[in-house]
């Protein structure tokens, strides 16, 4: 027997050693992957602090390097090099580099800016299937955009700016259904744009400037969310593109647009920046563009706009810059753009009656405008057969010549010619170091036991902004629920009929993606039957640099009001029964237990109040506010409960985030209100009631019942009431060390529920008379331990 026991002990030790070794190996493999990345990048100065003994997951983020971990996996990697970083040495292999990156399979955000990467971007980067944000701008990547990126179903922002990507924008780009930002500026892309772009219903930013695109712009009128369109320095045209009216920035400069402006452009009421310069637009200039309510920048220089300006024309109060130079306009400059105005206005090269800025004689504008009109009409006539024949012959000759040129170009490339690249432009993505939260970066796992509490909740997912706008009727005032310290709150309804609550958090530009993504990682894990749990999140982006401007946290909607409203508030005629009150208290205690032990380290000092406890349609209690601040400076709670109630524990205000007994004290306040049936007005009120409860516990049953809410005093059993009072008094003790643990609280409350006389608790109303089945609230009490 002893020999068998000794053998079992040895076997157990071996298993433990293996388990520990696997855990260390997992952590070590992550570090080894990062060190290999450092080596492949030729040891850049930004990674000089990396070494084999470094705790990467707890390293301090900075503007150049940020590593974010969750549950022993790296979820974000940001490496930003210096402006003008040259190409990596000739022995660099982009294939080996990406193969190494794939060793971080949990990456959601990957930023590799200005690092000298060169070569074709390998399609295997799509093996990082969780990617939501990918930015490889300001490198030397070339050839086509790899087709494998089409499998990144979660990608929301794709930034390939300032590289040497060539070929056309692939048709499969339209399959990226949640894509909000597509930025391909400063590459060598060519051809026409695919019609599939019109499928990107969530697209908000489309930036294609400084490429070699040509032809008509696809119909983008169906992109109702498109806010930024930047097509500068291409060969698009001649037709003005079909667009929605939510545009905020429209840049069409340096293209081949030559027709007139559509009437709809004057309805772009959100438009702030309009640049049509260096085209050959014709027809009257719509002066109403000067008075668009949001416009700040307007540039129509170097076109052939006509029309007579009026000095009485009004201007937008926000208008800062106007360039009307080199057109065919006559009349007088609007007074709102001249003397005494803070607006900068350029208007040389017209035929305006101003006497300054080098105006032409009015005859030039009239004659040239007439010529433009005649030419425009001639272009609309059908070409003759002779012209068609000549064109066909010219096309054949030109085709032969083009083939010859291509052949010569291939020969030159093979002979060692290389393509020169313009100076590298660094896109700065400054990672905020304002909140290096130890709580979040140390969070490693949620126990399987506690995960059972989340059964029945829908899967956490990413919401598109269009979906949230539809759910709230474009965030209408009728959906508005309130404005709290951490953003505005809206009630919405999804297509499947389910109701949700949306918290909108405005982000400052100083906060890098690592700063909020780590919070979202943790919020997505805090899911429990007795918490108001998050269902998902969504993003909105700044228009100029595509960084996140707003985060939307989507929570389940809890319909039946706060616990206070059923105890001492507006439901005076429908006060819940004693058994339901005990069940609600058990639910709150289980929620607190999950916050303390369901994640390591636990979430403490949650500032719990009875108004933070909501009841669902079955009167199941859910904690709606807990200590998980999304931004350090706001310091608020995640959730959507109210934040008013009784006093705080005076003895632990300086140790708010260190001791579970803070939450135990707050739970005692909730339990006290459940017992007495009225709101607690002050700390003195709490102290007085606590003393009375303490005295009644050692007194007779009548003394105890005299303190209880009259609505339930006749239906609670002797032992159930006494046990509840005892645990309440212990929770409110001044010395934190003397307060019970949350497990002790749960055991006592479950005992109080079990010893309650079921006939008196469930068969009588709060006044003592029998209730009908329709009066009886539906409640299911789970008595087993979680």
XYZ file of C-alpha atoms in Angstrom:
786
model
C 0.000 0.000 0.000
C 2.784 2.373 0.931
C 4.627 1.475 -2.254
C 1.525 2.232 -4.325
C 1.079 5.549 -2.547
C 4.743 6.450 -3.159
C 4.371 5.574 -6.844
C 1.242 7.744 -7.143
C 3.016 10.670 -5.503
C 5.961 10.386 -7.887
C 3.591 10.216 -10.859
C 1.739 13.303 -9.612
C 4.987 15.234 -9.295
C 5.968 14.275 -12.827
C 2.604 15.485 -14.147
C 2.934 18.785 -12.272
C 6.447 19.310 -13.622
C 5.204 18.661 -17.147
C 2.290 21.051 -16.703
C 4.531 23.763 -15.316
C 7.006 23.176 -18.085
C 4.274 23.502 -20.740
C 3.063 26.723 -19.176
C 6.569 28.164 -19.141
C 7.165 26.918 -22.665
C 4.065 28.729 -23.895
C 5.189 31.962 -22.289
C 8.742 31.416 -23.499
C 7.617 30.808 -27.095
C 5.936 34.197 -27.169
C 9.122 35.882 -25.993
C 11.261 33.900 -28.427
C 8.987 34.995 -31.281
C 9.449 38.659 -30.358
C 13.213 38.268 -30.082
C 13.285 36.621 -33.492
C 11.297 39.576 -34.875
C 13.910 41.892 -33.335
C 16.649 39.924 -35.056
C 14.885 39.854 -38.438
C 14.387 43.632 -38.248
C 18.143 44.020 -37.836
C 17.928 45.166 -34.196
C 16.309 48.596 -34.685
C 16.893 51.206 -32.006
C 13.217 51.193 -31.050
C 13.625 47.564 -29.875
C 16.941 48.062 -28.078
C 15.379 47.271 -24.682
C 14.218 43.793 -25.718
C 16.169 40.896 -24.222
C 15.636 37.292 -23.195
C 14.855 38.145 -19.562
C 12.249 40.781 -20.390
C 8.624 40.447 -19.286
C 7.132 41.593 -22.591
C 3.522 41.480 -21.425
C 4.193 43.937 -18.611
C 6.602 46.227 -20.452
C 5.819 49.942 -20.477
C 4.318 51.055 -23.819
C 5.735 54.041 -25.680
C 5.324 55.838 -28.987
C 7.566 53.344 -30.806
C 6.789 49.970 -29.254
C 3.770 48.496 -27.553
C 3.046 44.869 -26.680
C -0.359 43.967 -25.253
C -1.081 40.500 -23.867
C -4.173 38.727 -22.709
C -4.414 35.208 -21.297
C -0.742 34.477 -22.082
C -1.188 35.491 -25.711
C -0.034 38.643 -27.466
C -3.075 40.410 -28.900
C -1.437 43.635 -30.073
C 1.972 44.449 -31.488
C 2.925 48.003 -32.448
C 6.393 48.780 -33.824
C 6.919 52.227 -35.380
C 10.320 53.118 -36.829
C 11.912 56.472 -37.556
C 11.005 58.671 -40.488
C 13.105 57.840 -43.530
C 14.128 54.372 -42.347
C 15.979 52.724 -45.293
C 15.324 49.264 -46.663
C 16.476 46.362 -44.553
C 19.648 44.584 -45.806
C 19.577 42.338 -48.849
C 19.519 39.145 -46.759
C 16.201 40.159 -45.189
C 13.365 37.736 -46.027
C 9.815 39.061 -45.803
C 8.591 35.467 -46.013
C 10.566 34.446 -42.921
C 9.438 37.583 -41.146
C 5.729 36.911 -41.742
C 6.218 33.216 -40.879
C 7.545 34.391 -37.531
C 4.603 36.759 -37.048
C 2.189 33.888 -37.585
C 3.642 32.479 -34.374
C 1.476 35.092 -32.586
C -1.926 33.677 -33.633
C -4.025 35.798 -31.240
C -3.006 39.155 -32.765
C -5.908 41.516 -33.272
C -3.926 44.685 -33.927
C -0.689 44.690 -35.925
C 1.208 47.915 -36.659
C 4.534 47.733 -38.529
C 5.267 51.276 -39.728
C 8.521 52.601 -41.259
C 10.635 49.543 -40.513
C 12.295 49.086 -43.933
C 10.298 45.949 -44.781
C 10.657 45.029 -48.447
C 9.416 42.369 -50.825
C 5.992 41.015 -51.805
C 3.643 40.817 -48.826
C 3.198 37.066 -48.248
C -0.368 35.795 -48.281
C 0.330 33.741 -45.174
C -0.192 36.903 -43.111
C -3.887 36.020 -43.420
C -3.240 33.143 -41.008
C -3.560 35.839 -38.337
C -7.284 35.270 -38.669
C -8.257 37.443 -35.675
C -6.799 40.653 -37.127
C -9.070 43.679 -36.819
C -6.497 46.384 -37.594
C -3.516 45.920 -39.943
C -1.131 48.782 -40.719
C 2.095 48.158 -42.679
C 2.479 51.717 -44.007
C 5.718 53.477 -44.971
C 7.712 50.415 -45.994
C 8.985 49.042 -49.338
C 6.420 46.322 -50.019
C 5.662 45.715 -53.691
C 3.776 43.565 -56.222
C 0.050 42.880 -55.866
C -2.063 42.992 -52.716
C -2.247 39.296 -51.731
C -5.588 37.606 -52.362
C -5.333 35.734 -49.068
C -6.294 38.949 -47.216
C -9.857 38.281 -48.379
C -10.133 35.643 -45.642
C -9.675 38.232 -42.858
C -13.375 38.409 -42.064
C -12.835 40.557 -38.940
C -10.613 43.197 -40.541
C -11.942 46.703 -39.907
C -8.967 48.866 -40.855
C -6.455 48.067 -43.607
C -3.561 50.509 -44.050
C -1.035 49.866 -46.853
C -0.025 53.500 -47.435
C 3.332 54.621 -48.790
C 4.643 51.361 -50.239
C 5.145 50.147 -53.810
C 2.115 47.904 -54.233
C 1.260 47.520 -57.932
C -1.581 46.151 -60.021
C -5.263 46.818 -59.565
C -7.410 46.985 -56.457
C -8.710 43.395 -56.349
C -12.389 42.654 -56.834
C -12.454 40.524 -53.663
C -12.025 43.674 -51.568
C -15.820 43.929 -51.581
C -16.080 40.744 -49.514
C -14.577 42.380 -46.404
C -17.978 43.157 -44.962
C -16.888 44.924 -41.741
C -14.155 47.018 -43.379
C -14.416 50.647 -42.251
C -11.045 52.058 -43.366
C -9.269 51.256 -46.638
C -6.137 53.378 -47.087
C -3.841 52.729 -50.075
C -2.219 56.164 -50.483
C 1.157 56.587 -52.217
C 1.570 53.295 -54.044
C 1.880 52.235 -57.707
C -1.631 50.843 -58.073
C -3.302 51.306 -61.445
C -6.300 50.400 -63.567
C -9.901 51.133 -62.730
C -11.590 50.562 -59.395
C -13.748 47.448 -58.953
C -17.526 47.823 -58.707
C -17.393 45.594 -55.626
C -16.369 48.648 -53.584
C -20.063 49.485 -53.494
C -20.597 46.360 -51.332
C -18.621 47.810 -48.414
C -21.615 49.141 -46.507
C -19.549 49.931 -43.412
C -16.823 51.816 -45.270
C -16.150 55.258 -43.802
C -12.701 56.099 -45.164
C -11.534 55.384 -48.729
C -8.089 56.889 -49.371
C -6.506 56.145 -52.783
C -4.488 59.294 -53.464
C -1.131 59.397 -55.292
C -1.523 56.265 -57.412
C -2.113 55.643 -61.128
C -5.836 54.875 -61.173
C -7.927 55.930 -64.150
C -11.437 55.800 -65.538
C -14.798 56.338 -63.929
C -15.206 56.064 -60.170
C -17.669 53.253 -59.348
C -21.109 54.184 -58.044
C -20.501 54.814 -54.340
C -23.933 56.257 -53.659
C -24.949 53.159 -51.717
C -22.143 53.684 -49.177
C -24.296 55.595 -46.738
C -21.539 55.696 -44.122
C -18.753 57.013 -46.361
C -17.295 60.157 -44.798
C -13.827 60.493 -46.345
C -13.025 60.038 -50.044
C -9.482 60.969 -51.088
C -8.679 60.382 -54.801
C -6.009 63.077 -55.225
C -3.347 62.764 -57.923
C -4.734 60.004 -60.158
C -6.428 60.042 -63.579
C -10.076 59.592 -62.602
C -12.793 61.140 -64.728
C -14.490 62.647 -66.562
C -17.740 62.221 -64.633
C -18.147 63.509 -61.086
C -18.521 60.391 -58.883
C -21.905 59.297 -57.517
C -21.691 59.683 -53.754
C -23.825 59.699 -50.633
C -24.495 62.932 -48.768
C -22.723 62.081 -45.494
C -19.303 63.092 -46.771
C -17.124 65.124 -44.450
C -14.004 65.280 -46.627
C -13.987 65.024 -50.443
C -10.662 65.420 -52.287
C -10.706 65.028 -56.091
C -7.769 67.310 -56.957
C -5.229 66.541 -59.712
C -7.421 64.226 -61.771
C -9.217 64.409 -65.137
C -12.707 65.401 -64.092
C -14.101 67.762 -66.710
C -17.895 67.810 -66.517
C -20.068 70.037 -64.377
C -20.892 69.527 -60.728
C -24.136 67.673 -59.940
C -26.839 69.574 -58.076
C -26.589 67.149 -55.161
C -23.194 68.466 -54.103
C -24.899 71.471 -52.518
C -26.715 69.104 -50.119
C -23.527 67.820 -48.465
C -24.417 69.485 -45.189
C -21.732 67.615 -43.211
C -18.967 68.504 -45.671
C -15.954 70.189 -44.051
C -13.291 69.861 -46.739
C -13.847 70.066 -50.506
C -10.878 70.087 -52.900
C -11.660 70.018 -56.647
C -8.514 71.833 -57.762
C -6.401 71.035 -60.849
C -9.096 69.438 -62.976
C -11.084 70.879 -65.907
C -14.497 71.160 -64.301
C -16.842 73.348 -66.366
C -20.154 75.073 -65.829
C -21.387 77.487 -63.188
C -19.736 77.455 -59.783
C -22.439 76.787 -57.138
C -21.969 79.730 -54.807
C -24.048 77.984 -52.158
C -20.959 75.834 -51.459
C -19.574 78.848 -49.599
C -22.433 78.682 -47.134
C -22.570 74.946 -46.440
C -23.034 74.783 -42.655
C -19.924 72.711 -41.892
C -17.464 73.724 -44.605
C -14.029 74.944 -43.452
C -11.872 74.391 -46.582
C -12.912 74.979 -50.204
C -10.510 74.773 -53.155
C -11.692 74.904 -56.794
C -8.514 76.452 -58.268
C -7.296 75.653 -61.804
C -10.590 74.636 -63.380
C -12.947 76.292 -65.861
C -15.811 77.219 -63.567
C -17.948 80.115 -64.774
C -20.601 82.337 -63.253
C -20.997 85.734 -61.698
C -20.134 86.067 -58.027
C -22.220 88.308 -55.799
C -20.831 90.510 -53.060
C -23.923 89.751 -50.992
C -23.305 85.996 -51.008
C -23.175 84.606 -47.448
C -20.410 82.365 -46.107
C -20.282 79.655 -43.490
C -19.116 80.881 -40.096
C -16.594 78.024 -39.982
C -15.075 78.701 -43.403
C -11.318 79.317 -43.017
C -9.796 78.908 -46.474
C -11.128 79.507 -50.008
C -9.215 79.258 -53.285
C -11.119 80.322 -56.411
C -7.984 81.021 -58.465
C -7.609 80.396 -62.215
C -11.212 79.968 -63.266
C -13.569 81.965 -65.527
C -15.678 83.766 -62.947
C -16.902 87.340 -63.137
C -18.700 89.751 -60.804
C -17.541 90.825 -57.357
C -16.006 88.869 -54.521
C -18.435 88.196 -51.646
C -17.920 90.654 -48.827
C -17.754 87.788 -46.354
C -14.397 86.791 -47.915
C -12.806 90.240 -47.999
C -12.144 93.129 -45.627
C -12.448 92.432 -41.937
C -12.780 88.724 -42.531
C -10.525 86.195 -40.813
C -10.955 83.861 -43.748
C -8.090 83.408 -46.195
C -9.322 83.860 -49.761
C -7.390 83.460 -53.040
C -9.041 84.471 -56.324
C -6.347 85.538 -58.849
C -6.657 84.518 -62.482
C -10.393 85.225 -62.893
C -12.195 88.252 -64.353
C -13.516 89.646 -61.096
C -14.150 93.328 -60.532
C -11.737 93.662 -57.614
C -8.697 95.551 -58.866
C -6.247 93.219 -57.205
C -4.829 89.679 -57.338
C -4.090 89.822 -61.084
C -7.535 89.631 -62.683
C -8.003 89.166 -66.457
C -10.157 91.394 -68.661
C -13.750 90.253 -68.594
C -13.663 89.450 -72.328
C -11.201 86.595 -71.741
C -13.539 84.819 -69.350
C -16.551 85.295 -71.630
C -14.750 84.091 -74.759
C -13.104 81.142 -73.056
C -16.334 80.151 -71.356
C -18.057 80.220 -74.726
C -15.301 78.053 -76.221
C -15.606 75.570 -73.380
C -19.345 75.371 -73.976
C -18.921 74.716 -77.721
C -16.237 72.108 -77.072
C -18.463 70.387 -74.547
C -21.292 70.144 -77.079
C -18.955 68.813 -79.766
C -17.769 66.057 -77.480
C -21.328 64.805 -77.216
C -21.673 64.288 -80.996
C -21.138 60.814 -82.421
C -17.801 60.396 -84.216
C -17.866 59.823 -87.951
C -16.993 56.458 -89.527
C -13.754 57.925 -90.856
C -12.711 58.970 -87.388
C -13.602 55.533 -86.055
C -11.489 53.840 -88.739
C -8.537 56.105 -88.033
C -8.915 55.435 -84.338
C -8.910 51.663 -84.849
C -5.752 51.827 -86.973
C -4.134 54.110 -84.441
C -5.057 51.692 -81.686
C -3.427 48.782 -83.511
C -0.230 50.743 -84.140
C -0.217 51.996 -80.570
C -0.721 48.451 -79.264
C 2.289 47.176 -81.203
C 4.366 50.062 -79.883
C 3.197 49.376 -76.327
C 4.204 45.706 -76.562
C 7.644 46.813 -77.716
C 7.984 49.200 -74.801
C 6.944 46.519 -72.335
C 9.513 44.152 -73.819
C 12.244 46.758 -73.433
C 11.165 47.463 -69.871
C 11.389 43.765 -68.972
C 14.860 43.556 -70.461
C 15.951 46.557 -68.356
C 14.566 45.096 -65.153
C 16.310 41.815 -65.790
C 19.561 43.634 -66.374
C 19.561 44.919 -62.841
C 17.604 48.160 -63.032
C 15.738 48.944 -59.818
C 12.781 51.161 -59.080
C 13.514 54.211 -56.996
C 11.088 55.055 -54.228
C 10.151 58.469 -52.931
C 11.132 59.535 -49.467
C 9.431 57.401 -46.872
C 6.591 59.076 -45.015
C 6.036 57.953 -41.476
C 2.511 57.679 -40.215
C 2.871 58.427 -36.543
C 0.823 56.212 -34.274
C 1.751 57.447 -30.857
C 0.856 54.862 -28.289
C -0.543 56.399 -25.144
C 1.222 55.623 -21.910
C -1.381 57.326 -19.745
C -2.837 54.100 -18.344
C -0.497 51.095 -18.155
C -3.128 49.169 -16.182
C -1.569 46.447 -14.068
C -4.994 44.940 -13.543
C -5.599 44.404 -17.228
C -2.136 43.376 -18.329
C -1.900 40.799 -15.518
C -5.301 39.293 -16.255
C -4.514 35.763 -17.357
C -7.545 33.531 -17.282
C -11.140 32.984 -16.315
C -11.758 29.758 -14.451
C -13.902 27.126 -16.112
C -16.138 27.077 -13.058
C -16.989 30.745 -13.411
C -17.532 30.454 -17.153
C -20.554 28.306 -16.351
C -22.226 31.464 -15.078
C -22.259 32.869 -18.630
C -24.332 30.030 -20.077
C -27.313 31.326 -22.058
C -25.676 34.590 -23.129
C -25.244 35.233 -26.870
C -21.715 35.073 -28.219
C -19.594 38.219 -27.946
C -19.097 39.805 -31.369
C -18.134 42.929 -33.293
C -20.967 45.289 -34.307
C -20.786 47.509 -37.362
C -21.571 51.178 -36.853
C -24.326 50.947 -39.444
C -25.942 48.157 -37.431
C -25.874 50.285 -34.264
C -27.197 53.334 -36.102
C -30.082 51.279 -37.428
C -30.784 49.872 -33.950
C -31.022 53.387 -32.459
C -32.633 55.180 -35.406
C -29.321 56.947 -36.040
C -28.817 57.601 -32.308
C -32.019 59.622 -32.110
C -33.101 61.505 -28.998
C -35.901 58.980 -28.475
C -33.238 56.281 -27.923
C -31.128 58.448 -25.583
C -31.046 57.143 -21.988
C -28.564 59.465 -20.322
C -25.098 60.974 -20.232
C -22.651 59.509 -17.714
C -19.004 60.049 -16.875
C -17.984 57.510 -19.479
C -20.121 58.511 -22.403
C -23.648 58.680 -23.678
C -26.044 55.767 -23.308
C -28.648 54.680 -25.863
C -31.276 51.982 -25.994
C -31.544 50.097 -29.263
C -33.247 47.180 -30.952
C -31.463 44.773 -33.274
C -32.949 43.188 -36.387
C -33.711 39.982 -34.472
C -35.949 41.989 -32.113
C -33.642 41.867 -29.097
C -33.058 45.062 -27.127
C -29.588 46.347 -26.291
C -27.937 49.205 -24.433
C -25.079 51.050 -26.151
C -22.459 53.113 -24.356
C -20.675 55.588 -26.666
C -17.170 56.531 -25.543
C -15.366 59.367 -27.308
C -11.641 58.711 -27.661
C -8.859 61.276 -27.613
C -6.217 61.080 -30.294
C -3.580 60.574 -27.606
C -4.918 57.128 -26.771
C -3.322 54.390 -28.859
C -5.248 51.312 -29.894
C -3.473 49.233 -27.255
C -4.999 51.410 -24.555
C -8.597 50.475 -25.291
C -8.231 47.082 -26.970
C -6.871 45.560 -23.769
C -9.954 46.804 -21.912
C -12.236 45.377 -24.564
C -10.409 42.050 -24.270
C -11.236 41.928 -20.572
C -14.792 43.239 -20.907
C -15.527 40.492 -23.416
C -14.578 37.888 -20.780
C -16.646 39.311 -17.907
C -19.853 37.474 -18.750
C -22.051 36.021 -16.065
C -25.715 35.408 -15.324
C -25.633 37.983 -12.535
C -23.725 40.691 -14.414
C -25.077 42.988 -17.105
C -22.730 41.476 -19.658
C -21.205 42.959 -22.782
C -22.483 41.557 -26.087
C -19.877 43.186 -28.316
C -18.200 46.379 -29.464
C -17.829 48.593 -32.519
C -15.566 51.414 -33.700
C -15.863 54.791 -35.396
C -12.757 56.433 -36.874
C -11.317 59.943 -37.077
C -11.617 61.234 -40.604
C -8.107 62.520 -41.179
C -5.855 59.776 -39.792
C -8.251 56.810 -39.494
C -7.572 56.378 -35.782
C -10.445 55.329 -33.538
C -12.644 58.274 -32.550
C -15.434 56.478 -30.693
C -15.907 53.065 -29.123
C -19.367 51.570 -28.785
C -19.823 48.999 -26.026
C -22.986 46.952 -26.478
C -24.622 45.481 -23.357
C -27.632 43.300 -22.777
C -30.794 45.235 -21.955
C -32.334 44.490 -18.549
C -35.988 45.552 -18.687
C -37.514 45.452 -15.202
C -35.805 48.369 -13.481
C -33.526 48.587 -10.466
C -33.748 46.480 -7.327
C -34.454 49.669 -5.383
C -37.572 50.323 -7.469
C -38.918 46.917 -6.343
C -37.894 47.384 -2.705
C -38.421 51.031 -1.832
C -39.232 52.799 -5.085
C -41.951 53.156 -7.671
C -43.346 49.602 -7.507
C -44.983 50.192 -4.120
C -47.997 48.021 -4.956
C -45.883 45.236 -6.437
C -43.094 44.904 -3.901
C -41.307 41.636 -4.369
C -41.723 38.888 -1.792
C -39.246 37.834 0.839
C -38.057 34.788 -1.106
C -37.522 36.982 -4.159
C -35.511 39.462 -2.095
C -33.273 36.706 -0.769
C -32.866 35.355 -4.307
C -31.882 38.820 -5.540
C -29.332 39.131 -2.729
C -27.915 35.707 -3.630
C -27.640 36.836 -7.261
C -25.739 39.990 -6.295
C -23.410 37.942 -4.075
C -22.724 35.509 -6.937
C -21.991 38.443 -9.222
C -19.518 39.837 -6.674
C -17.940 36.393 -6.268
C -17.396 36.215 -10.020
C -15.798 39.682 -10.077
C -13.468 38.647 -7.246
C -12.538 35.132 -8.383
C -13.695 34.722 -11.978
C -10.671 36.623 -13.241
C -7.164 36.794 -11.854
C -6.484 39.276 -10.344
C -10.017 39.987 -9.229
C -12.024 43.128 -9.848
C -12.552 44.819 -6.473
C -13.909 48.076 -5.032
C -16.829 48.166 -7.450
C -18.707 51.003 -5.705
C -21.832 48.837 -5.601
C -25.202 50.416 -4.888
C -28.698 49.039 -4.918
C -29.415 51.233 -7.940
C -26.650 49.345 -9.771
C -28.613 46.115 -9.409
C -31.117 45.567 -12.234
C -33.810 42.899 -12.492
C -34.648 41.114 -15.724
C -38.072 39.886 -16.821
C -37.761 36.915 -14.414
C -36.535 39.161 -11.584
C -33.006 37.748 -11.851
C -30.591 40.260 -10.302
C -27.736 41.598 -12.449
C -24.957 43.993 -11.420
C -24.826 46.733 -14.027
C -21.754 48.698 -12.924
C -18.345 47.409 -11.928
C -14.818 48.718 -11.567
C -13.361 48.375 -15.051
C -12.535 51.923 -16.236
C -11.955 52.119 -19.959
C -9.864 55.274 -19.597
C -7.856 56.257 -16.555
C -8.867 59.896 -16.566
C -12.583 59.063 -16.555
C -12.319 56.567 -13.726
C -15.928 55.492 -14.131
C -17.578 52.106 -14.201
C -18.445 49.910 -17.112
C -22.131 49.151 -17.354
C -25.206 51.309 -17.403
C -26.630 51.424 -13.927
C -27.350 54.616 -11.991
C -24.832 55.904 -9.493
C -26.665 57.320 -6.540
C -27.209 55.735 -3.183
C -25.978 55.380 0.370
C -22.670 56.366 1.890
C -19.317 54.763 1.160
C -17.241 52.795 3.617
C -15.310 55.537 5.447
C -12.492 53.276 6.632
C -11.250 52.124 3.214
C -11.492 55.111 0.875
C -7.689 55.141 0.472
C -7.529 51.400 -0.361
C -10.283 51.231 -2.901
C -8.611 48.778 -5.277
C -6.974 46.424 -2.790
C -9.499 44.609 -0.633
C -12.587 42.559 -1.352
C -14.047 43.765 1.944
C -14.938 47.104 0.331
C -17.474 45.289 -1.811
C -18.640 43.310 1.214
C -19.466 46.570 3.003
C -21.354 47.858 -0.031
C -23.230 44.563 -0.226
C -24.198 45.056 3.422
C -25.790 48.382 2.472
C -27.791 46.673 -0.280
C -28.899 43.921 2.112
C -29.852 46.519 4.717
C -32.185 48.265 2.263
C -33.666 44.888 1.283
C -34.466 44.317 4.961
C -35.905 47.702 5.961
C -37.609 48.490 2.644
C -36.549 52.122 2.356
C -33.640 54.081 0.944
C -30.737 54.948 3.212
C -30.263 58.692 3.451
C -26.919 59.100 5.229
C -24.079 57.413 7.089
C -25.775 58.212 10.396
C -28.911 56.471 9.146
C -26.851 53.375 8.331
C -25.132 53.393 11.737
C -28.436 53.724 13.580
C -30.068 50.871 11.686
C -27.009 48.681 12.164
C -27.165 49.226 15.932
C -30.869 48.410 15.974
C -30.310 45.214 13.986
C -27.485 44.174 16.321
C -29.699 44.680 19.350
C -32.691 42.860 17.848
C -30.656 39.750 16.958
C -30.242 38.930 20.660
C -33.821 40.023 21.413
C -37.116 38.328 20.544
C -38.717 37.699 17.163
C -41.152 40.606 17.540
C -38.285 43.084 17.952
C -36.647 41.806 14.800
C -39.838 41.978 12.753
C -40.488 45.547 13.918
C -37.416 46.663 11.924
C -38.344 44.850 8.723
C -40.240 46.296 5.765
C -43.964 45.970 6.649
C -44.539 44.548 3.150
C -42.725 41.310 4.056
C -42.461 41.185 7.868
C -45.336 38.699 8.189
C -44.130 36.259 5.550
C -40.454 35.748 6.417
C -39.667 32.788 8.655
C -37.942 33.154 12.023
C -34.652 31.509 11.022
C -34.507 33.051 7.539
C -34.943 36.584 8.900
C -32.461 36.114 11.742
C -29.772 34.652 9.451
C -30.178 37.497 6.970
C -29.933 40.106 9.729
C -26.824 38.475 11.179
C -24.968 38.429 7.876
C -26.019 42.039 7.187
C -24.633 43.266 10.507
C -21.345 41.425 9.925
C -20.979 43.005 6.449
C -21.273 46.491 7.981
C -18.628 46.071 10.681
C -16.153 48.958 10.820
C -13.116 46.701 10.926
C -12.704 45.182 7.452
C -10.923 42.118 8.827
C -14.051 41.187 10.804
C -16.342 41.235 7.794
C -17.284 37.879 6.236
C -15.933 36.603 2.926
C -18.200 36.562 -0.092
C -18.316 32.763 0.137
C -19.463 33.016 3.754
C -22.177 35.487 2.687
C -23.367 33.157 -0.059
C -23.557 30.162 2.274
C -25.644 32.086 4.837
C -28.020 33.557 2.269
C -28.580 30.189 0.626
C -29.312 28.784 4.070
C -31.785 31.631 4.672
C -33.541 30.749 1.404
C -33.703 27.046 2.270
C -35.152 27.497 5.754
C -37.803 29.974 4.609
C -41.285 28.511 5.066
C -42.358 27.977 1.430
C -46.084 28.270 2.218
C -45.799 31.682 3.864
C -43.154 33.059 1.504
C -44.664 31.967 -1.799
C -48.425 31.759 -1.167
C -49.107 35.133 0.422
C -48.824 38.635 -0.914
C -46.897 41.338 0.856
C -49.998 42.179 2.843
C -50.497 38.569 3.935
C -53.380 37.687 1.615
C -53.150 34.907 -0.978
C -51.936 35.852 -4.435
C -53.196 34.644 -7.773
C -50.882 33.000 -10.314
C -50.929 36.184 -12.421
C -49.769 38.249 -9.454
C -46.922 35.891 -8.615
C -43.610 37.023 -10.204
C -41.765 34.255 -12.038
C -38.437 33.505 -10.406
C -36.142 30.487 -10.548
C -33.672 30.163 -7.699
C -30.537 28.132 -8.352
C -29.421 26.678 -5.037
C -26.299 24.773 -6.162
C -22.859 26.318 -5.875
C -21.150 27.715 -8.968
